[in-house]
PDB file of C-alpha atoms in Angstrom:
ATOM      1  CA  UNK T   1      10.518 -24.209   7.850  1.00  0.00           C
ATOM      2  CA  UNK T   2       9.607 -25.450   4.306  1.00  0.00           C
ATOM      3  CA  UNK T   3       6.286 -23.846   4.788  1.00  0.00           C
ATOM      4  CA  UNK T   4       7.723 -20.499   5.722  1.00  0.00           C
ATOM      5  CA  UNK T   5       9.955 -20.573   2.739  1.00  0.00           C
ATOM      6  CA  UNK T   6       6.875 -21.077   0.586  1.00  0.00           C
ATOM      7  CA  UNK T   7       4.913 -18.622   2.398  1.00  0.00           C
ATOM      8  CA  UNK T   8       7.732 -15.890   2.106  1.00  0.00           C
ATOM      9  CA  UNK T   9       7.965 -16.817  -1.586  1.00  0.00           C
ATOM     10  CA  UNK T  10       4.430 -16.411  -2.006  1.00  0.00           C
ATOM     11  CA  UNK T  11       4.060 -12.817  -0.625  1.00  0.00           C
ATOM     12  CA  UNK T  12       7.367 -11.547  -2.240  1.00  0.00           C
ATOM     13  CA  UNK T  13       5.376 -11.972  -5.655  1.00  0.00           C
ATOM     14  CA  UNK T  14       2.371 -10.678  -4.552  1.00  0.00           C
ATOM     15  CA  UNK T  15       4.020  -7.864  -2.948  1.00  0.00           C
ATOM     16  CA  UNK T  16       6.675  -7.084  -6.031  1.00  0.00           C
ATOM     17  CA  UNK T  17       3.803  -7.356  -8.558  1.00  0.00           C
ATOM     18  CA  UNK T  18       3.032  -2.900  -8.558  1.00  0.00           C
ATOM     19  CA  UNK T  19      -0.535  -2.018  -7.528  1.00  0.00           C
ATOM     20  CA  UNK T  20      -1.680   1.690  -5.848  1.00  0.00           C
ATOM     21  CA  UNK T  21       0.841   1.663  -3.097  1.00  0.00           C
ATOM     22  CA  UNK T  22       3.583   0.793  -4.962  1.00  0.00           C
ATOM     23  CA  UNK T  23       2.642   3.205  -7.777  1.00  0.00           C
ATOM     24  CA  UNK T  24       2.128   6.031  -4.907  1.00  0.00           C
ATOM     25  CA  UNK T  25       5.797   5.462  -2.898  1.00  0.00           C
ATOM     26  CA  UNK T  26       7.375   5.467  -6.448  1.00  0.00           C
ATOM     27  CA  UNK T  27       5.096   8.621  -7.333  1.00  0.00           C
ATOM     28  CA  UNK T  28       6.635  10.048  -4.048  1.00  0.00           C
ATOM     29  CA  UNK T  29      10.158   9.173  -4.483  1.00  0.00           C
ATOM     30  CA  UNK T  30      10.767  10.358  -7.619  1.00  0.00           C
ATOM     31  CA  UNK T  31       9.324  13.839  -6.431  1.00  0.00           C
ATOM     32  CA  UNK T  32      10.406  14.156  -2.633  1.00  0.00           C
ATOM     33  CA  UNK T  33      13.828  11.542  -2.595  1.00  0.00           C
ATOM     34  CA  UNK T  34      14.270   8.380  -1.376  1.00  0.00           C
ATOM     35  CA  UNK T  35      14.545   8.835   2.300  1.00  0.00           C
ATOM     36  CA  UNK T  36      11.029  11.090   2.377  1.00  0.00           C
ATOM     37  CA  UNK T  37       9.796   7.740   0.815  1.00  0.00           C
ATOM     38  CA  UNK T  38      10.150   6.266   3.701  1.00  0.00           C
ATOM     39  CA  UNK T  39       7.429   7.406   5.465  1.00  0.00           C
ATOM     40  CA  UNK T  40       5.710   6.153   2.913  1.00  0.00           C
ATOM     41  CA  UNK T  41       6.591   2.509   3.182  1.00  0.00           C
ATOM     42  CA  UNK T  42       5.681   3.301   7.167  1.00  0.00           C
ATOM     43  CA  UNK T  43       2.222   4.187   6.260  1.00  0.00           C
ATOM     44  CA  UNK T  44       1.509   1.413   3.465  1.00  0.00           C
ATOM     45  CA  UNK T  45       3.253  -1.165   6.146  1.00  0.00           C
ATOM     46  CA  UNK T  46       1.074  -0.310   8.879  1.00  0.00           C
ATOM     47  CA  UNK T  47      -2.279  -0.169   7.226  1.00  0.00           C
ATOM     48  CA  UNK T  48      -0.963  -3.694   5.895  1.00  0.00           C
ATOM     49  CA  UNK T  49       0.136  -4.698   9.703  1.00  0.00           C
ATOM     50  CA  UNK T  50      -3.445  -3.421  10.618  1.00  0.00           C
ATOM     51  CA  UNK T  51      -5.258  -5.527   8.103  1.00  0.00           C
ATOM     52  CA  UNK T  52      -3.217  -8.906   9.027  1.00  0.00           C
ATOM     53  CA  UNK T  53      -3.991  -8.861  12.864  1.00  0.00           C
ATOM     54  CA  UNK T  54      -7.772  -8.443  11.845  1.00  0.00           C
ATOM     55  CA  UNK T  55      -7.552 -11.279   9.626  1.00  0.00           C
ATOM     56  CA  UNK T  56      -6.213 -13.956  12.042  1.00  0.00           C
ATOM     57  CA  UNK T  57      -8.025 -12.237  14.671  1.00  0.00           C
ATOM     58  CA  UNK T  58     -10.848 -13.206  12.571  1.00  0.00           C
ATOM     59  CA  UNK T  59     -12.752  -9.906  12.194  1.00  0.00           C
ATOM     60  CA  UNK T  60     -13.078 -10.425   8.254  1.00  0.00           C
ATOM     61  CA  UNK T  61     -15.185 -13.097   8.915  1.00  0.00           C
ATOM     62  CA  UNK T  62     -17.680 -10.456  10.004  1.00  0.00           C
ATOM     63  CA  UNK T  63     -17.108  -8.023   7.025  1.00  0.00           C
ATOM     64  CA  UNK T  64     -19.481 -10.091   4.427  1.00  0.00           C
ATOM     65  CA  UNK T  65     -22.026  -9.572   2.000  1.00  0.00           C
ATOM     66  CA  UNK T  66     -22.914  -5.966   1.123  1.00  0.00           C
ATOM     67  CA  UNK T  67     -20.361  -4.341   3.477  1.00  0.00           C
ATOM     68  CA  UNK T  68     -17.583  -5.599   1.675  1.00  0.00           C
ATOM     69  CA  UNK T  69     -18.935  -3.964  -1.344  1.00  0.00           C
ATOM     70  CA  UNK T  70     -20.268  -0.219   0.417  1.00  0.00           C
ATOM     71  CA  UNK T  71     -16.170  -0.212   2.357  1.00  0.00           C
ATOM     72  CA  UNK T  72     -14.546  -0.818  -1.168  1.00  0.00           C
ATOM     73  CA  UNK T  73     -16.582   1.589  -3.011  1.00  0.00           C
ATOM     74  CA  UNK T  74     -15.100   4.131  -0.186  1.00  0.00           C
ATOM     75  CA  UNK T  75     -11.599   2.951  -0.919  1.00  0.00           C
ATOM     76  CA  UNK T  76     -12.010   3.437  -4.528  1.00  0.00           C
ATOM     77  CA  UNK T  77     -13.055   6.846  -4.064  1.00  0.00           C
ATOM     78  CA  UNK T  78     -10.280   7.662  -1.655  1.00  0.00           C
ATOM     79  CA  UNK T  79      -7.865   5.982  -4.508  1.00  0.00           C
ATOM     80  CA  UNK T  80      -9.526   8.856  -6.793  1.00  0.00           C
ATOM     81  CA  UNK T  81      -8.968  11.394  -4.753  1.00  0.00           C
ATOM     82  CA  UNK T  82      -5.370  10.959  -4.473  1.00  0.00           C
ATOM     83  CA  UNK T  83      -5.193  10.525  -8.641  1.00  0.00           C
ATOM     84  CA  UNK T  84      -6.744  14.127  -8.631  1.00  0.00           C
ATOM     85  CA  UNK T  85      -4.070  15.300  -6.020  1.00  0.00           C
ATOM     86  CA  UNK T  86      -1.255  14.203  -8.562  1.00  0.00           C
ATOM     87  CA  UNK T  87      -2.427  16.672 -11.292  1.00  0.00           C
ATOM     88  CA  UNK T  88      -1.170  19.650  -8.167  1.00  0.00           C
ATOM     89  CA  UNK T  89       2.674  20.435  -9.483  1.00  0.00           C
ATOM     90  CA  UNK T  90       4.401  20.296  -7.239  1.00  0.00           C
ATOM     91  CA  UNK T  91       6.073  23.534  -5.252  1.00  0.00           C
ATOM     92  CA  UNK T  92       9.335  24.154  -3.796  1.00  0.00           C
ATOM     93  CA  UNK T  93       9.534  26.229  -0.677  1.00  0.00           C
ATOM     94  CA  UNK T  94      12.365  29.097  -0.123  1.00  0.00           C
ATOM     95  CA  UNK T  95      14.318  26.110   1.210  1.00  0.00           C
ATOM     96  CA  UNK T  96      14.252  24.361  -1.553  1.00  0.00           C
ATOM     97  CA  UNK T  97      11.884  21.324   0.347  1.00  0.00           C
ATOM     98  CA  UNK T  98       9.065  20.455  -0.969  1.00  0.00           C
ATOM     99  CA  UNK T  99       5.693  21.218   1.388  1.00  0.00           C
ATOM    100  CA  UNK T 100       3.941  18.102   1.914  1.00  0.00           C
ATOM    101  CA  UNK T 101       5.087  17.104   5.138  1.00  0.00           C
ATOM    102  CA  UNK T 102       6.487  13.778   6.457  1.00  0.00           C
ATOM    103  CA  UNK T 103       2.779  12.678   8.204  1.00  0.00           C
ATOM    104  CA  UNK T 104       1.187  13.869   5.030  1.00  0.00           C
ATOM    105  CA  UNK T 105       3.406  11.140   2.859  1.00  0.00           C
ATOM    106  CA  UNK T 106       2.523   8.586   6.168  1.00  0.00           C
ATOM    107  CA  UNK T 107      -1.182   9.094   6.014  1.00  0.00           C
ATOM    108  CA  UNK T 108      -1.581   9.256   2.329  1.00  0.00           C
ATOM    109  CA  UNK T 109      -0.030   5.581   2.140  1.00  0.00           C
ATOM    110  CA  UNK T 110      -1.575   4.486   5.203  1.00  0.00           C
ATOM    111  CA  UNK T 111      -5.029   5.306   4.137  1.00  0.00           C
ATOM    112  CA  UNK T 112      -4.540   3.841   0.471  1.00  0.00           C
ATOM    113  CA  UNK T 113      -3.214   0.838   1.846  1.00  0.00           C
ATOM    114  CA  UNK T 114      -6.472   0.236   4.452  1.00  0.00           C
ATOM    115  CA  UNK T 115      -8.892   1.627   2.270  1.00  0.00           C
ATOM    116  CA  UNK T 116      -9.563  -1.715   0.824  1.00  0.00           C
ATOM    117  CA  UNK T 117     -11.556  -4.169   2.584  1.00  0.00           C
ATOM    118  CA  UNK T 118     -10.766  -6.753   0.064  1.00  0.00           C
ATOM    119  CA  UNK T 119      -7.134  -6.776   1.082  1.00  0.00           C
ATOM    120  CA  UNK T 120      -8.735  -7.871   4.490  1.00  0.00           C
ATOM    121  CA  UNK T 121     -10.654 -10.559   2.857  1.00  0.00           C
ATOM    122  CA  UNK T 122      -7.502 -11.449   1.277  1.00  0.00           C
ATOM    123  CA  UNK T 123      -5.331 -11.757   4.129  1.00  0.00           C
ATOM    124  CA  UNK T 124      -7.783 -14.179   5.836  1.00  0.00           C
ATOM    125  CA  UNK T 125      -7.752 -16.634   3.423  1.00  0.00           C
ATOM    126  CA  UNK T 126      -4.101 -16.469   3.105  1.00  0.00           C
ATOM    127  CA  UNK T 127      -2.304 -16.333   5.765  1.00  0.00           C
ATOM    128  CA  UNK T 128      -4.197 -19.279   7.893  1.00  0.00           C
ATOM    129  CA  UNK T 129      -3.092 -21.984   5.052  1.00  0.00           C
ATOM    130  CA  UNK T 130       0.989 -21.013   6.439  1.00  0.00           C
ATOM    131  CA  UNK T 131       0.231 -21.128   9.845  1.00  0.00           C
ATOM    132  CA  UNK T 132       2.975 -23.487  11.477  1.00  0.00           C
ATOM    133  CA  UNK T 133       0.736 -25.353  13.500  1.00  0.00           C
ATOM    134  CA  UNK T 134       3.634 -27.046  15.438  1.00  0.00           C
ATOM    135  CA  UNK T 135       3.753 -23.080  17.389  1.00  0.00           C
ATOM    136  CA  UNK T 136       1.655 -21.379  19.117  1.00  0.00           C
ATOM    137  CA  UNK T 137      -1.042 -19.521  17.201  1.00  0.00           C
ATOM    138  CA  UNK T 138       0.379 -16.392  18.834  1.00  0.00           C
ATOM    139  CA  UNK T 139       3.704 -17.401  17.664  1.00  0.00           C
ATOM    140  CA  UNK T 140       3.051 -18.241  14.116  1.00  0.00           C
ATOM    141  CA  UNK T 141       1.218 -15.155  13.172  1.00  0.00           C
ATOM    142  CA  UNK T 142       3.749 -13.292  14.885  1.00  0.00           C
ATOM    143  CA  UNK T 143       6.496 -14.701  11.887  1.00  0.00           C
ATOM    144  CA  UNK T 144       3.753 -14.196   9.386  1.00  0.00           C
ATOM    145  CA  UNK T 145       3.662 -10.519  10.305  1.00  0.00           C
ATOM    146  CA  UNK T 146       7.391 -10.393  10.522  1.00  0.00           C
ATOM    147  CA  UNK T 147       8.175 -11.883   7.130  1.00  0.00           C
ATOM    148  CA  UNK T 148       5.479  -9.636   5.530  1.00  0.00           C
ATOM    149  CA  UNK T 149       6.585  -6.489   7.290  1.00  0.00           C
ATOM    150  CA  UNK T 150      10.367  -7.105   6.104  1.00  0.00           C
ATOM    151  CA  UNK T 151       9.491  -8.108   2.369  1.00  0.00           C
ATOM    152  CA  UNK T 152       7.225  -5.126   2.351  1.00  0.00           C
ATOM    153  CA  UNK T 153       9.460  -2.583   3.265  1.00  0.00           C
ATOM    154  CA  UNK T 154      12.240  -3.723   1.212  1.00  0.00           C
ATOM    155  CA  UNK T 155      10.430  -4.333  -1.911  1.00  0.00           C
ATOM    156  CA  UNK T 156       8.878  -1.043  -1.417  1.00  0.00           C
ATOM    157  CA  UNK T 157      11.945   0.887  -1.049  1.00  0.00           C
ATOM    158  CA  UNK T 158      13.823  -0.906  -4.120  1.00  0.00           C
ATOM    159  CA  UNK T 159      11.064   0.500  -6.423  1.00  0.00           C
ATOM    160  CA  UNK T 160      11.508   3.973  -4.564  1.00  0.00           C
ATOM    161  CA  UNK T 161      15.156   4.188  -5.267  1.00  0.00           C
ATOM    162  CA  UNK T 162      14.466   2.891  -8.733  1.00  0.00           C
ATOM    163  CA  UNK T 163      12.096   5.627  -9.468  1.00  0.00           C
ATOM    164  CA  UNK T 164      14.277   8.536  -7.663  1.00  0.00           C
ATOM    165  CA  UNK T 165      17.194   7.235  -9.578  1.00  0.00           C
ATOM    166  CA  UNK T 166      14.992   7.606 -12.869  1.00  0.00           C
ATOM    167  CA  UNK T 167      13.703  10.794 -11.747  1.00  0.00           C
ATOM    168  CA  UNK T 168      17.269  12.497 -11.330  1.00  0.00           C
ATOM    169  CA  UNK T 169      17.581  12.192 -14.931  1.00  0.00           C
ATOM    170  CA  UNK T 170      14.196  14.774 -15.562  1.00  0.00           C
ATOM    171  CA  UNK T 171      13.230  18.041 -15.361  1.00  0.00           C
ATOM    172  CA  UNK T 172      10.890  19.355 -13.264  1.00  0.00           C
ATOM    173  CA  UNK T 173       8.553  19.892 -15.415  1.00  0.00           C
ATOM    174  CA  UNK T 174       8.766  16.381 -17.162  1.00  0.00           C
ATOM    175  CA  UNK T 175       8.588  15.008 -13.161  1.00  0.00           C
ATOM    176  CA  UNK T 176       5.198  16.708 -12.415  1.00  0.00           C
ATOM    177  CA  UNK T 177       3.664  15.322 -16.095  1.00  0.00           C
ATOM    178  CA  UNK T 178       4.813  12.063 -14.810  1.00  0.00           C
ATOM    179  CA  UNK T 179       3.014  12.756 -11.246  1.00  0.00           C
ATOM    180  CA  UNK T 180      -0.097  13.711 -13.345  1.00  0.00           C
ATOM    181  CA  UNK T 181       0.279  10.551 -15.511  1.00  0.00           C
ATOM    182  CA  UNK T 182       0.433   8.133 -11.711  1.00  0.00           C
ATOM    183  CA  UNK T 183      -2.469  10.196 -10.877  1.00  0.00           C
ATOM    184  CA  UNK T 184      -4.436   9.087 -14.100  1.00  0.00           C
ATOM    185  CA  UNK T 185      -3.249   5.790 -13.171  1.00  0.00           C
ATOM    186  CA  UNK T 186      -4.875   6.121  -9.798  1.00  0.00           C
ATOM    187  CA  UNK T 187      -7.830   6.906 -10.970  1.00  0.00           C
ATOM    188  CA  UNK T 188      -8.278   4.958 -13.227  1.00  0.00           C
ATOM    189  CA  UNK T 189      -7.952   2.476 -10.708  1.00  0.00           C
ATOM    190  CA  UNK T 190     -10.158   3.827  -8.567  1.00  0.00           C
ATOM    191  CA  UNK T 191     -12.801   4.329 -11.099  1.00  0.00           C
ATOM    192  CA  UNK T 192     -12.721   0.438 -12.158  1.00  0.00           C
ATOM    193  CA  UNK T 193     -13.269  -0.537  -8.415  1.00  0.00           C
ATOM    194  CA  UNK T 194     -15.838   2.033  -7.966  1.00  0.00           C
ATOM    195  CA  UNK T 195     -17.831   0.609 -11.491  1.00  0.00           C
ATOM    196  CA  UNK T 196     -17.357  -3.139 -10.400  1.00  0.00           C
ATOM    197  CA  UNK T 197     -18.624  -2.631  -6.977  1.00  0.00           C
ATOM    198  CA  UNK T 198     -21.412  -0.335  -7.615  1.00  0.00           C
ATOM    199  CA  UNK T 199     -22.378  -2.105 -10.085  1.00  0.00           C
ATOM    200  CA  UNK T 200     -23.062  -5.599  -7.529  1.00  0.00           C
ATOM    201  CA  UNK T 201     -25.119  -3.385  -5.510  1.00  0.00           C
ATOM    202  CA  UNK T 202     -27.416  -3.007  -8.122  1.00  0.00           C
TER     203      UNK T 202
END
């Protein structure tokens, strides 16, 4: 039990400390509300999910070398597309809803959240040092998934309701400079993974 404690302390810092998903579901709730958000988290959760059954399934183990480099260089390209989305300002229908659909906020999170093979990498030589080896394998990854999958979602949808909350206090027009500035963010991000692994290739 003292293991999982450490192991759920571990991931709630990793997970709390913002990166591109967390900078994207905050992007999103301050311009769609908190419960469009959602389908955020669900995207981000299950590229995460995705990436932790590979790990202790042991598929990163066959990810090495060069690959790792060419898949990341494809994530950080992805990461600047979705920068150069955020500069779009955003448009109200006659309805007054905005028109990025529900799957649209799903896939955009779930394809920032797998488009890094390094989180893969990351996961495998993680999660086997809290495996409760008193369980079944089975049975112990099946907690490690759980306890990720709860922190994730929650931590995710604290900084959503923290950025709608900040976001009812702007205009619309001060809300889509502040999209633009998440999508400099982005790709800036992007552009720093792209430089660092194109420049190992060489």
């Amino acid at each position: 039990m003292n293991l999982y404690l450490l192991y759920l302390a571990t991931i709630f810092l990793i997970i709390a400390t913002p990166g591109p998903s967390i900078l994207l579901i905050m992007q999103h709730s301050a311009s769609y509300g908190v419960k469009r958000s959602f389908y955020n988290a669900l995207g981000g959760v299950s590229a995460a999910l995705i990436l932790i059954i590979l790990s202790l399934g042991g598929v990163a183990l066959l990810i090495q070398g060069i690959w790792i480099n060419v898949l990341s260089i494809l994530g950080a390209c992805l990461l600047v597309w979705i920068g150069f989305k955020n500069f779009k300002p955003i448009v109200l229908s006659e309805e007054g809803d905005h028109k990025e659909s529900n799957k649209e906020l799903f896939k955009t999170a779930f394809y920032t959240g797998i488009s890094n093979p390094k989180d893969l990498i990351f996961f495998a030589t993680l999660l086997p040092q809290f495996i409760i080896t008193d369980l079944p394998y089975w049975q112990a990854s099946l907690y490690l998934a759980f306890g990720w999958l709860v922190l994730d979602v929650s931590i995710m949808m604290s900084y959503a309701l923290g950025a709608y909350l900040l976001a009812q206090k702007l205009s619309m027009g001060a809300l889509n400079k502040t999209r633009a500035f998440s999508g400099v963010l982005l790709i800036l991000i992007g552009g720093a993974l792209l430089s660092s692994n194109a420049y190992q290739l060489v």
